[in-house]
XYZ file of C-alpha atoms in Angstrom:
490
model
C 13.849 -18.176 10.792
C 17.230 -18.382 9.836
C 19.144 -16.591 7.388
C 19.046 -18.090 3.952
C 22.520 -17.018 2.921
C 25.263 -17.942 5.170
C 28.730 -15.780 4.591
C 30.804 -18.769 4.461
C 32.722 -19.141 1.575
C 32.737 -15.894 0.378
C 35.496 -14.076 -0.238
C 34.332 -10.491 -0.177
C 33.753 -11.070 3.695
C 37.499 -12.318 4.302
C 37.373 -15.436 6.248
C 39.716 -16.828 4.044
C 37.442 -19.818 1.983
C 38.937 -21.289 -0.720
C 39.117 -19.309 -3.932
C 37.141 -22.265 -5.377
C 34.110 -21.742 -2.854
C 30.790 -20.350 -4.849
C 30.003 -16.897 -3.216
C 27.225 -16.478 -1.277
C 24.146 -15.150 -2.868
C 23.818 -11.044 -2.581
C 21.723 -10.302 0.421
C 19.064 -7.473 0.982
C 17.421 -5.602 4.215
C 14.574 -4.016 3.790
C 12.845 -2.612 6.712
C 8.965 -2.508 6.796
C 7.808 0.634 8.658
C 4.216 -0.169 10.601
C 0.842 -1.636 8.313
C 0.748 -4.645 6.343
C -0.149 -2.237 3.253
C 3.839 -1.495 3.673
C 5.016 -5.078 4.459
C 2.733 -6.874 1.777
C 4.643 -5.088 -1.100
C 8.213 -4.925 0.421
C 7.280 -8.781 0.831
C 6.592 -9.183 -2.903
C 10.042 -7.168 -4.015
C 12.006 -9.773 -2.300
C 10.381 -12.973 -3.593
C 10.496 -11.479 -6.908
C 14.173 -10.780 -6.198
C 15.064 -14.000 -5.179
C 12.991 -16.190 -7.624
C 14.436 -13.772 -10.569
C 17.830 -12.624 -9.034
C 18.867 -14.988 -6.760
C 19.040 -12.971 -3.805
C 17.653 -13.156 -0.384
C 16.386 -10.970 2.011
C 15.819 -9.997 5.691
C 12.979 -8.128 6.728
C 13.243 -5.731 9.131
C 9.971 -4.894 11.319
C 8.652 -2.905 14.406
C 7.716 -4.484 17.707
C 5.087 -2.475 17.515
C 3.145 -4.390 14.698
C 3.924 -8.051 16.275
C 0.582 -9.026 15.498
C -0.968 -12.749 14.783
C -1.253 -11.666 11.317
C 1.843 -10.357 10.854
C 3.946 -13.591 12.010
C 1.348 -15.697 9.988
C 2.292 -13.187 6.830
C 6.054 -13.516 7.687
C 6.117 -17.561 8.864
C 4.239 -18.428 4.976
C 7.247 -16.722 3.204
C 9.610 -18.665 0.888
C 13.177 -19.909 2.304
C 15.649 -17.207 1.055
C 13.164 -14.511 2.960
C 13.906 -14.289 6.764
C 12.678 -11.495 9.592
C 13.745 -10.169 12.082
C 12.334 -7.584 14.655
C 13.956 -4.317 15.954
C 12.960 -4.017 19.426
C 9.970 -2.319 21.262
C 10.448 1.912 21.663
C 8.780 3.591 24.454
C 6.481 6.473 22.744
C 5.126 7.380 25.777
C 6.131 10.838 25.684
C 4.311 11.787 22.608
C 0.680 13.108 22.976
C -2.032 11.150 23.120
C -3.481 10.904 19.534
C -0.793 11.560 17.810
C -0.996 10.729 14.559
C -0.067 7.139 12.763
C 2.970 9.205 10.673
C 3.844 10.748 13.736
C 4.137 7.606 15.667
C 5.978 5.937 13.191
C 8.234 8.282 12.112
C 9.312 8.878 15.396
C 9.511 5.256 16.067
C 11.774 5.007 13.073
C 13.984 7.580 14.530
C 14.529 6.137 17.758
C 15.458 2.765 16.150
C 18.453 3.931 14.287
C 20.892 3.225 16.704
C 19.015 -0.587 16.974
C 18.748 -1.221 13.339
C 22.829 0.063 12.817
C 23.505 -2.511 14.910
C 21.428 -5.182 13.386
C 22.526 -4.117 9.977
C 26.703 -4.870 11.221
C 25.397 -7.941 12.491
C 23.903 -8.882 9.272
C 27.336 -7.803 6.997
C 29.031 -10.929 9.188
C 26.761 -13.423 8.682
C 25.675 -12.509 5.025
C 26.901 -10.881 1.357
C 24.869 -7.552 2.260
C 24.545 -5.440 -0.650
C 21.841 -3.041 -0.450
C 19.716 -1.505 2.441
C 16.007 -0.323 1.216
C 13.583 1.237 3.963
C 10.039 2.466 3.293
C 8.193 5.429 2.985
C 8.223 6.619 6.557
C 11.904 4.957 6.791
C 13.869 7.773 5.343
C 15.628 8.389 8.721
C 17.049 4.716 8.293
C 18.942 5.628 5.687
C 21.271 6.855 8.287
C 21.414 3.443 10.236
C 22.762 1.746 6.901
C 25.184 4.189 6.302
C 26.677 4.517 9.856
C 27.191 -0.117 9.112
C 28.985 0.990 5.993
C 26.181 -0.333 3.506
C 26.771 1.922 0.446
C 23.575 0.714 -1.699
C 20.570 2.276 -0.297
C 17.014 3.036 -1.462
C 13.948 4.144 -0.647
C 10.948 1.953 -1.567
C 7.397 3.790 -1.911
C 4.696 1.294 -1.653
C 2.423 3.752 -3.252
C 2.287 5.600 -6.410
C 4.326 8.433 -8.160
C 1.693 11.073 -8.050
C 2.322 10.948 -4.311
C 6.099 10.430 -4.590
C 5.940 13.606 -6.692
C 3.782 15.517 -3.785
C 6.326 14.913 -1.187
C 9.581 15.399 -3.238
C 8.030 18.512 -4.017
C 6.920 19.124 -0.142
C 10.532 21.142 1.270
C 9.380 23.923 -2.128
C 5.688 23.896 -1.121
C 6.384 24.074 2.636
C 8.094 27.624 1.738
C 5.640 29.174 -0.768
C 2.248 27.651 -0.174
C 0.756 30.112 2.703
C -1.892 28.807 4.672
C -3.534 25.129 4.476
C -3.577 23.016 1.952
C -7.261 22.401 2.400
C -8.228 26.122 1.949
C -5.886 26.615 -1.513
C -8.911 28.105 -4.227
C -7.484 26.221 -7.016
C -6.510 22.262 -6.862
C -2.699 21.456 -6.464
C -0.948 20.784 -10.054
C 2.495 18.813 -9.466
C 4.634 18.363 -13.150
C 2.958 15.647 -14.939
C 0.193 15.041 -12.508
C -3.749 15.322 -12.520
C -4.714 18.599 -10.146
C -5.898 17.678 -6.729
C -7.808 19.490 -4.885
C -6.603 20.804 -1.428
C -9.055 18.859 0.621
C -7.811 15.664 -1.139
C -4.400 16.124 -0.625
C -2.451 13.730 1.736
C -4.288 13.670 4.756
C -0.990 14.921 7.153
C -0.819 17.945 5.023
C -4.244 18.805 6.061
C -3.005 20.373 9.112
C 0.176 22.701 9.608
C 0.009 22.530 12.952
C 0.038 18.987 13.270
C 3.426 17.331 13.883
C 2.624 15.196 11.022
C 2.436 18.280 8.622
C 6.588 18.793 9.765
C 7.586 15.051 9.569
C 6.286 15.122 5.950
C 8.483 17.583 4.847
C 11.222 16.146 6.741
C 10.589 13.240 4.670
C 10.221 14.677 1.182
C 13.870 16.265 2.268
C 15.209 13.123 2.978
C 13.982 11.443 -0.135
C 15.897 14.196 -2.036
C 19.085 13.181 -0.562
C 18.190 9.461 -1.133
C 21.723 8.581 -2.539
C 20.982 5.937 -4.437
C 17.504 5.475 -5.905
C 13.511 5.740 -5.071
C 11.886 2.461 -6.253
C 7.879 2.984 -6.759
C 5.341 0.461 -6.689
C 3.400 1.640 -9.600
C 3.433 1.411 -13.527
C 3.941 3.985 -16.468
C 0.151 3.533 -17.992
C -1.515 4.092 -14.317
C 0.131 7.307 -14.516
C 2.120 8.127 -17.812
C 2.782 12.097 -16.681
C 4.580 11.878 -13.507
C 5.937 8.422 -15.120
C 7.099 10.209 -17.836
C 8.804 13.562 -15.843
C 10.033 11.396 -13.197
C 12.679 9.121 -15.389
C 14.031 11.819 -16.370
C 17.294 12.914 -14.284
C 17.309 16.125 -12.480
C 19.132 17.539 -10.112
C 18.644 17.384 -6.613
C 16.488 14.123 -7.478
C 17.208 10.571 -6.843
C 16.539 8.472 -9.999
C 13.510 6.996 -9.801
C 12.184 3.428 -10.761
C 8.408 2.466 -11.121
C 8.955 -1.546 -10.687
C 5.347 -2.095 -10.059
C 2.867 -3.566 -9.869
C 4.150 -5.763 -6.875
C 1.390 -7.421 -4.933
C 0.446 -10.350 -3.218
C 0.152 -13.597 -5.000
C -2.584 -16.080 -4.098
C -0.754 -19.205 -2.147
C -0.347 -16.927 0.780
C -4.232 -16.983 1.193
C -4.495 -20.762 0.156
C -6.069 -22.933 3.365
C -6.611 -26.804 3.652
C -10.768 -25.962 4.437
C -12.958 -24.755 1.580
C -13.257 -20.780 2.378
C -16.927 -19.588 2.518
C -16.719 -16.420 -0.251
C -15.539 -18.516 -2.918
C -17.947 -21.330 -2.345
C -20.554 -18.439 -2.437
C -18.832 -16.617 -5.659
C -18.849 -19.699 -7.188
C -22.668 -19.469 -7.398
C -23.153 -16.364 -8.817
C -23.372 -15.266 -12.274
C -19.909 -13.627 -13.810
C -19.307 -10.438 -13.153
C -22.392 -9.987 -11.559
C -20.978 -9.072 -8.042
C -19.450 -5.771 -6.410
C -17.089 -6.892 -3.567
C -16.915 -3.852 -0.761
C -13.797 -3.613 1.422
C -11.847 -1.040 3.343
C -8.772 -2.593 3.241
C -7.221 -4.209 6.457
C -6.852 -0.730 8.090
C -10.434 1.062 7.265
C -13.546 1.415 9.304
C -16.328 3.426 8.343
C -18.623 5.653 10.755
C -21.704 4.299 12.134
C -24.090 6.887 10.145
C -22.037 5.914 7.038
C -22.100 2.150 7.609
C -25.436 1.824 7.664
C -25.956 4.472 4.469
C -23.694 1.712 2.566
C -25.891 -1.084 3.751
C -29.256 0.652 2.379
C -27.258 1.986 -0.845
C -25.671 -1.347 -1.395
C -29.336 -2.965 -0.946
C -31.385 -0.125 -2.955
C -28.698 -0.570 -5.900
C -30.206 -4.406 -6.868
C -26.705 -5.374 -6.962
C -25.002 -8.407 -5.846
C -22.624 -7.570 -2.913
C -20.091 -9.004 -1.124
C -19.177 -7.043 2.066
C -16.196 -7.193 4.282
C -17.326 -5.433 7.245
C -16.029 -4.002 10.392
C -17.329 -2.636 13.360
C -17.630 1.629 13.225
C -15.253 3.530 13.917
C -17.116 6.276 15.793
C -15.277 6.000 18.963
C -12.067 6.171 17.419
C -10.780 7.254 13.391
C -11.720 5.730 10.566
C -8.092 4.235 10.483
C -8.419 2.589 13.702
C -7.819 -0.304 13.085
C -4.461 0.003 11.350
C -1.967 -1.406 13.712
C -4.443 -5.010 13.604
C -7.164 -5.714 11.251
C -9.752 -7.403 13.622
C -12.307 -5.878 14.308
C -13.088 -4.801 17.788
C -16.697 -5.510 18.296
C -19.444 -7.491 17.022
C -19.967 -5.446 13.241
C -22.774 -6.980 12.556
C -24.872 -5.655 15.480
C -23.946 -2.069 13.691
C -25.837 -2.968 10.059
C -30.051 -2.105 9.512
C -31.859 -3.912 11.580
C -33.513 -6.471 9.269
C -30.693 -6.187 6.531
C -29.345 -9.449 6.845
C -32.526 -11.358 5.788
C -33.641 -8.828 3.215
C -30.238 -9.568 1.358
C -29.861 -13.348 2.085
C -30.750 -14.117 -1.905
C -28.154 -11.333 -3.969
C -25.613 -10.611 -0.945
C -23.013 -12.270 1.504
C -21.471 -10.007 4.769
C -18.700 -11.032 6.685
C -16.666 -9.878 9.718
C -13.129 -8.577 9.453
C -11.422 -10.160 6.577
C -11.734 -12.428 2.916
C -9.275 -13.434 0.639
C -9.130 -10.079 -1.361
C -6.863 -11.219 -4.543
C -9.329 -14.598 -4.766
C -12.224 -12.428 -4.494
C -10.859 -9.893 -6.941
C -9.678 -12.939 -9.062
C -12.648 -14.563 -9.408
C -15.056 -14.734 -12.309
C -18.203 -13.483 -10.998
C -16.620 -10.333 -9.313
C -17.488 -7.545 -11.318
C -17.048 -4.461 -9.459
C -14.390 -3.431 -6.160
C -16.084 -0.759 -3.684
C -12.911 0.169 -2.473
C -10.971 2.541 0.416
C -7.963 3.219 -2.776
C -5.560 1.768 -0.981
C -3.002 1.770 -3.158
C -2.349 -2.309 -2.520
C -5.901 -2.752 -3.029
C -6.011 -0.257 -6.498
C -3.041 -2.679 -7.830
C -4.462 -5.550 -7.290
C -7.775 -4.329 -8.730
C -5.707 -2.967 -11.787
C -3.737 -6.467 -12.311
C -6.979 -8.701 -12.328
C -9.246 -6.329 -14.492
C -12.118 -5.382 -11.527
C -13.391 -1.674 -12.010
C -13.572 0.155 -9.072
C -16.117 2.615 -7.030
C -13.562 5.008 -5.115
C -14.654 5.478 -1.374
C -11.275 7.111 0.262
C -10.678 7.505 3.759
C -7.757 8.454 5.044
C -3.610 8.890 3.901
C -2.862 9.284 0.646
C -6.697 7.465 -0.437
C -8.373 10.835 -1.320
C -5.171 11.622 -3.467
C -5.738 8.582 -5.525
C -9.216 8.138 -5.756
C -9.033 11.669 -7.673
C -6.325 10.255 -10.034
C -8.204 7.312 -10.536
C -11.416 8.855 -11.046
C -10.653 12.098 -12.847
C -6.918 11.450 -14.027
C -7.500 7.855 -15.379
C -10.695 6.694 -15.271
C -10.555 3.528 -13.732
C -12.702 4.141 -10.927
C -16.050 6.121 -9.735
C -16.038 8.012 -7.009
C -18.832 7.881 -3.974
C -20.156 11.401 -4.003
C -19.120 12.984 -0.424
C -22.474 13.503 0.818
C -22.510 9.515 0.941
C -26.356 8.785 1.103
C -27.590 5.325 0.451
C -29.233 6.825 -3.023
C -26.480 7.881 -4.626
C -24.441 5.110 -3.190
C -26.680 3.044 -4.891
C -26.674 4.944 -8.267
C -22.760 5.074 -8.123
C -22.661 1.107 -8.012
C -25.639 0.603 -10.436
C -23.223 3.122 -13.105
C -20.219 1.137 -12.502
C -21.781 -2.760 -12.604
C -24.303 -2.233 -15.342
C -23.831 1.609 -16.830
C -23.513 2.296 -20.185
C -22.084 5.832 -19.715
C -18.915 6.377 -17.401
C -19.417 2.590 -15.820
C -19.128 1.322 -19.819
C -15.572 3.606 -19.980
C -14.496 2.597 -16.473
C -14.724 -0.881 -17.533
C -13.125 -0.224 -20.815
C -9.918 1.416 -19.090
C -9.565 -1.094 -16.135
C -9.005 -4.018 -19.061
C -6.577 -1.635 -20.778
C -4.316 -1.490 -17.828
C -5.211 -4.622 -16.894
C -2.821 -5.614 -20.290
C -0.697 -2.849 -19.655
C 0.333 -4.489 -15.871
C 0.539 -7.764 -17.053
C 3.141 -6.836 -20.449
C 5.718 -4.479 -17.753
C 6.128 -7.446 -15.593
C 6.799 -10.151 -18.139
C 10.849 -10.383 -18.683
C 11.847 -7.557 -20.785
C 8.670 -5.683 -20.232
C 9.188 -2.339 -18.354
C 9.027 -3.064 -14.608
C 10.906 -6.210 -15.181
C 13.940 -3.823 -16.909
C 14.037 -1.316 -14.272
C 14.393 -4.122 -11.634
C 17.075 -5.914 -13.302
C 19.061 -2.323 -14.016
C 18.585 -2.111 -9.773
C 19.752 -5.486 -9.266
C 22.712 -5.580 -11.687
C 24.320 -2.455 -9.762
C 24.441 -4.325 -6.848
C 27.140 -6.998 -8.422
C 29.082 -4.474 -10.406
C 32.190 -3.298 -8.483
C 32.242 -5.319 -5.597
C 35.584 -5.090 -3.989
C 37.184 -8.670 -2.515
């Protein structure tokens, strides 16, 4: 795709146009570390920047996530977004299994002397103004300033409970002895709800893990951030860490919540009919618990078929996303693609599909989440708390049962479930009973389900005011944008 913004005319790159030339619109590059839950929302900043701001954006990715559903993703975006891909890095060296932040991380890393160049390219052929990386991206920070771009930003995809956990990881490196998973008393971070050490960020989990290190690295980074942290979150989700973290400190970047960004529904528009609305469309409203794992989760045999026999016990309506186990591998298996890898349905109770014909629908690898979540007769999101997936149930009013599995999803579904109360968590043991009971409380309850309900359509109104002009997300993006204009030097 080419660039939407050519650099002709424009004085500030001194090829001598004509004073009377318009400038060429500013120009962003954001680079999308590995996972479309980090593309999706870097995606969504820059069409909101360019059908607010007038700016356009490349997108930096990694060879390493050149999937078919990432080039479909990236081919359906607007005009003034283009891509481009750093090239392939040989990670051969590292040890088998190594974790997902480890690999990309060090993948990151590697790049720097790539995306540097790429970035120079870019300031030749375009009004570059800002440089914002990702959440395992802080090491690019370096890349932008060895090409001289002065603006640059981290963007955290997920939400400022987290952001707070790893700013504060260089302190809690040096006085927290021992594991995080052993500590007797749950984690409290300023402003935050207290997490328990088993729920906290699955890389922590481990000291000895490479991960554990390239976390802290991060949260070291981040501190040095010169210019700002944007967060893809909102004050009401969490109004204590919202509230600490606008306020300046030192040895902090500012910080920005300019959330909720997430995908819009044209992406997922097709010319054929798609089978889970046509099904939706027959069902009572609300009357329907959709059950997804996100496009990275897989669930264990043992607990796969639990859900099924929960899901059917509980007399709900369901409508299941499923994918095959992931006993062979992790439960995030599947995060560099989102097929799944075998046949799922051979993997559900034998006799399952039949008994559920009449109340639920299953089907393989993937449906059009925001529809789903958009349409009238869902009721109810059994969800991985992903934080994508959270917004998305936040912005069109579905309650949520909280089934984690791995990152930062334990984190939140403790926020959301105890800090909150927008969602219900899946006791651990995960038997089909009290999955059952847990999705019977949320649908139809009159207890906690009633106040989950209650507080999902209070932030539901909450999203929808901070993104309308003037409202807060809308502000702090503008305030972002506006520095990016102010003292430009021709």
């Amino acid at each position: 795709m080419e660039h939407a913004a050519a650099a002709n005319g424009s004085c500030c790159n001194g090829n001598g146009a004509a004073a009377s030339s318009p400038p060429p619109p500013p120009h962003v590059a954001m680079l999308a570390t590995p996972g479309m839950g980090h593309l999706i929302p870097l995606a969504e900043l820059a069409k909101r920047l360019a059908s607010r701001h007038g700016v356009t954006t490349t997108l930096v990715t990694f060879a390493s996530t050149a999937s078919a559903t990432q080039r479909a993703f990236l081919s359906s975006l607007p005009p003034a977004i283009s891509s481009l891909s750093l090239p392939p890095v040989d990670l051969s060296d590292l040890p088998r299994g190594a974790a997902i932040e480890t690999l990309m991380s060090e993948e990151c890393l590697r790049l720097v002397p790539a995306l540097t160049s790429l970035l120079l390219d870019l300031k030749k052929t375009t009004r570059l103004v800002a440089f914002v990386a990702d959440l395992f991206g802080a090491d690019s920070l370096d890349a932008a300033a060895a090409a001289g771009v002065e603006r640059r930003y981290i963007f955290f995809p997920t939400n400022l409970h987290v952001l707070t956990l790893i700013l504060s990881l260089p302190e809690l490196d040096a006085t927290v002895a021992g594991e995080f998973r052993d500590l007797a008393e749950p984690l409290r971070l300023p402003g935050c709800v207290g997490i328990p050490g088993e729920d906290i960020l699955m890389p922590l989990q481990d000291k000895t893990n490479p991960a554990y290190r390239w976390m802290v690295h991060h949260g070291q980074k981040y501190r040095e951030a010169p210019e700002a942290i944007l967060v893809n979150s909102f004050d009401a989700v969490e109004p204590g860490p919202a509230k600490i973290l606008r306020q300046p400190a030192p040895g902090r970047p500012v910080v920005y919540p300019i959330g909720p960004l997430i995908q819009g529904g044209k992406e997922e528009d097709a010319s054929s009919p798609c089978p889970c609305v046509e099904w939706l469309d027959r069902q009572p409203e609300k009357s329907v618990i959709f059950v997804s794992f996100g496009s990275g989760g897989a669930l264990p045999a043992e607990q796969m078929r639990e859900l099924a026999l929960g899901l059917e016990l509980s007399g709900q309506r369901f409508l299941w996303v499923v994918r095959s186990p992931s006993d062979e591998g992790t439960v995030n298996e599947n995060y560099y693609d989102a097929q799944s890898k075998k046949d799922p349905f051979a993997y559900l109770p034998e006799g399952f599909i039949e008994r559920t014909k009449d109340v639920g629908l299953v089907v393989p690898s993937w449906a059009p989440q925001i529809k789903v979540l958009a349409h009238r007769a869902t009721g109810g999101f059994l969800t991985h708390c992903g934080w994508n997936s959270v917004l998305e149930s936040l912005v069109y009013g579905v309650p949520m049962v909280a089934w984690p599995l791995f990152a930062e999803q334990r984190q939140n579904a403790v926020m959301l479930s105890e800090g909150i109360g927008a969602a219900i968590r899946v006791p651990e043991s995960k038997g089909r009973e009290k999955i059952a009971a847990t999705v019977r409380e949320l649908m139809e309850g009159e207890g906690k389900g009633a106040a989950v309900r209650a507080k999902v359509a209070e932030l539901q109104k909450a999203a929808t005011e901070g993104l309308k002009e003037g409202g807060a997300a809308a502000a702090a993006l503008a305030e972002v944008v506006d520095k990016w204009t102010v003292g430009e030097k021709c």
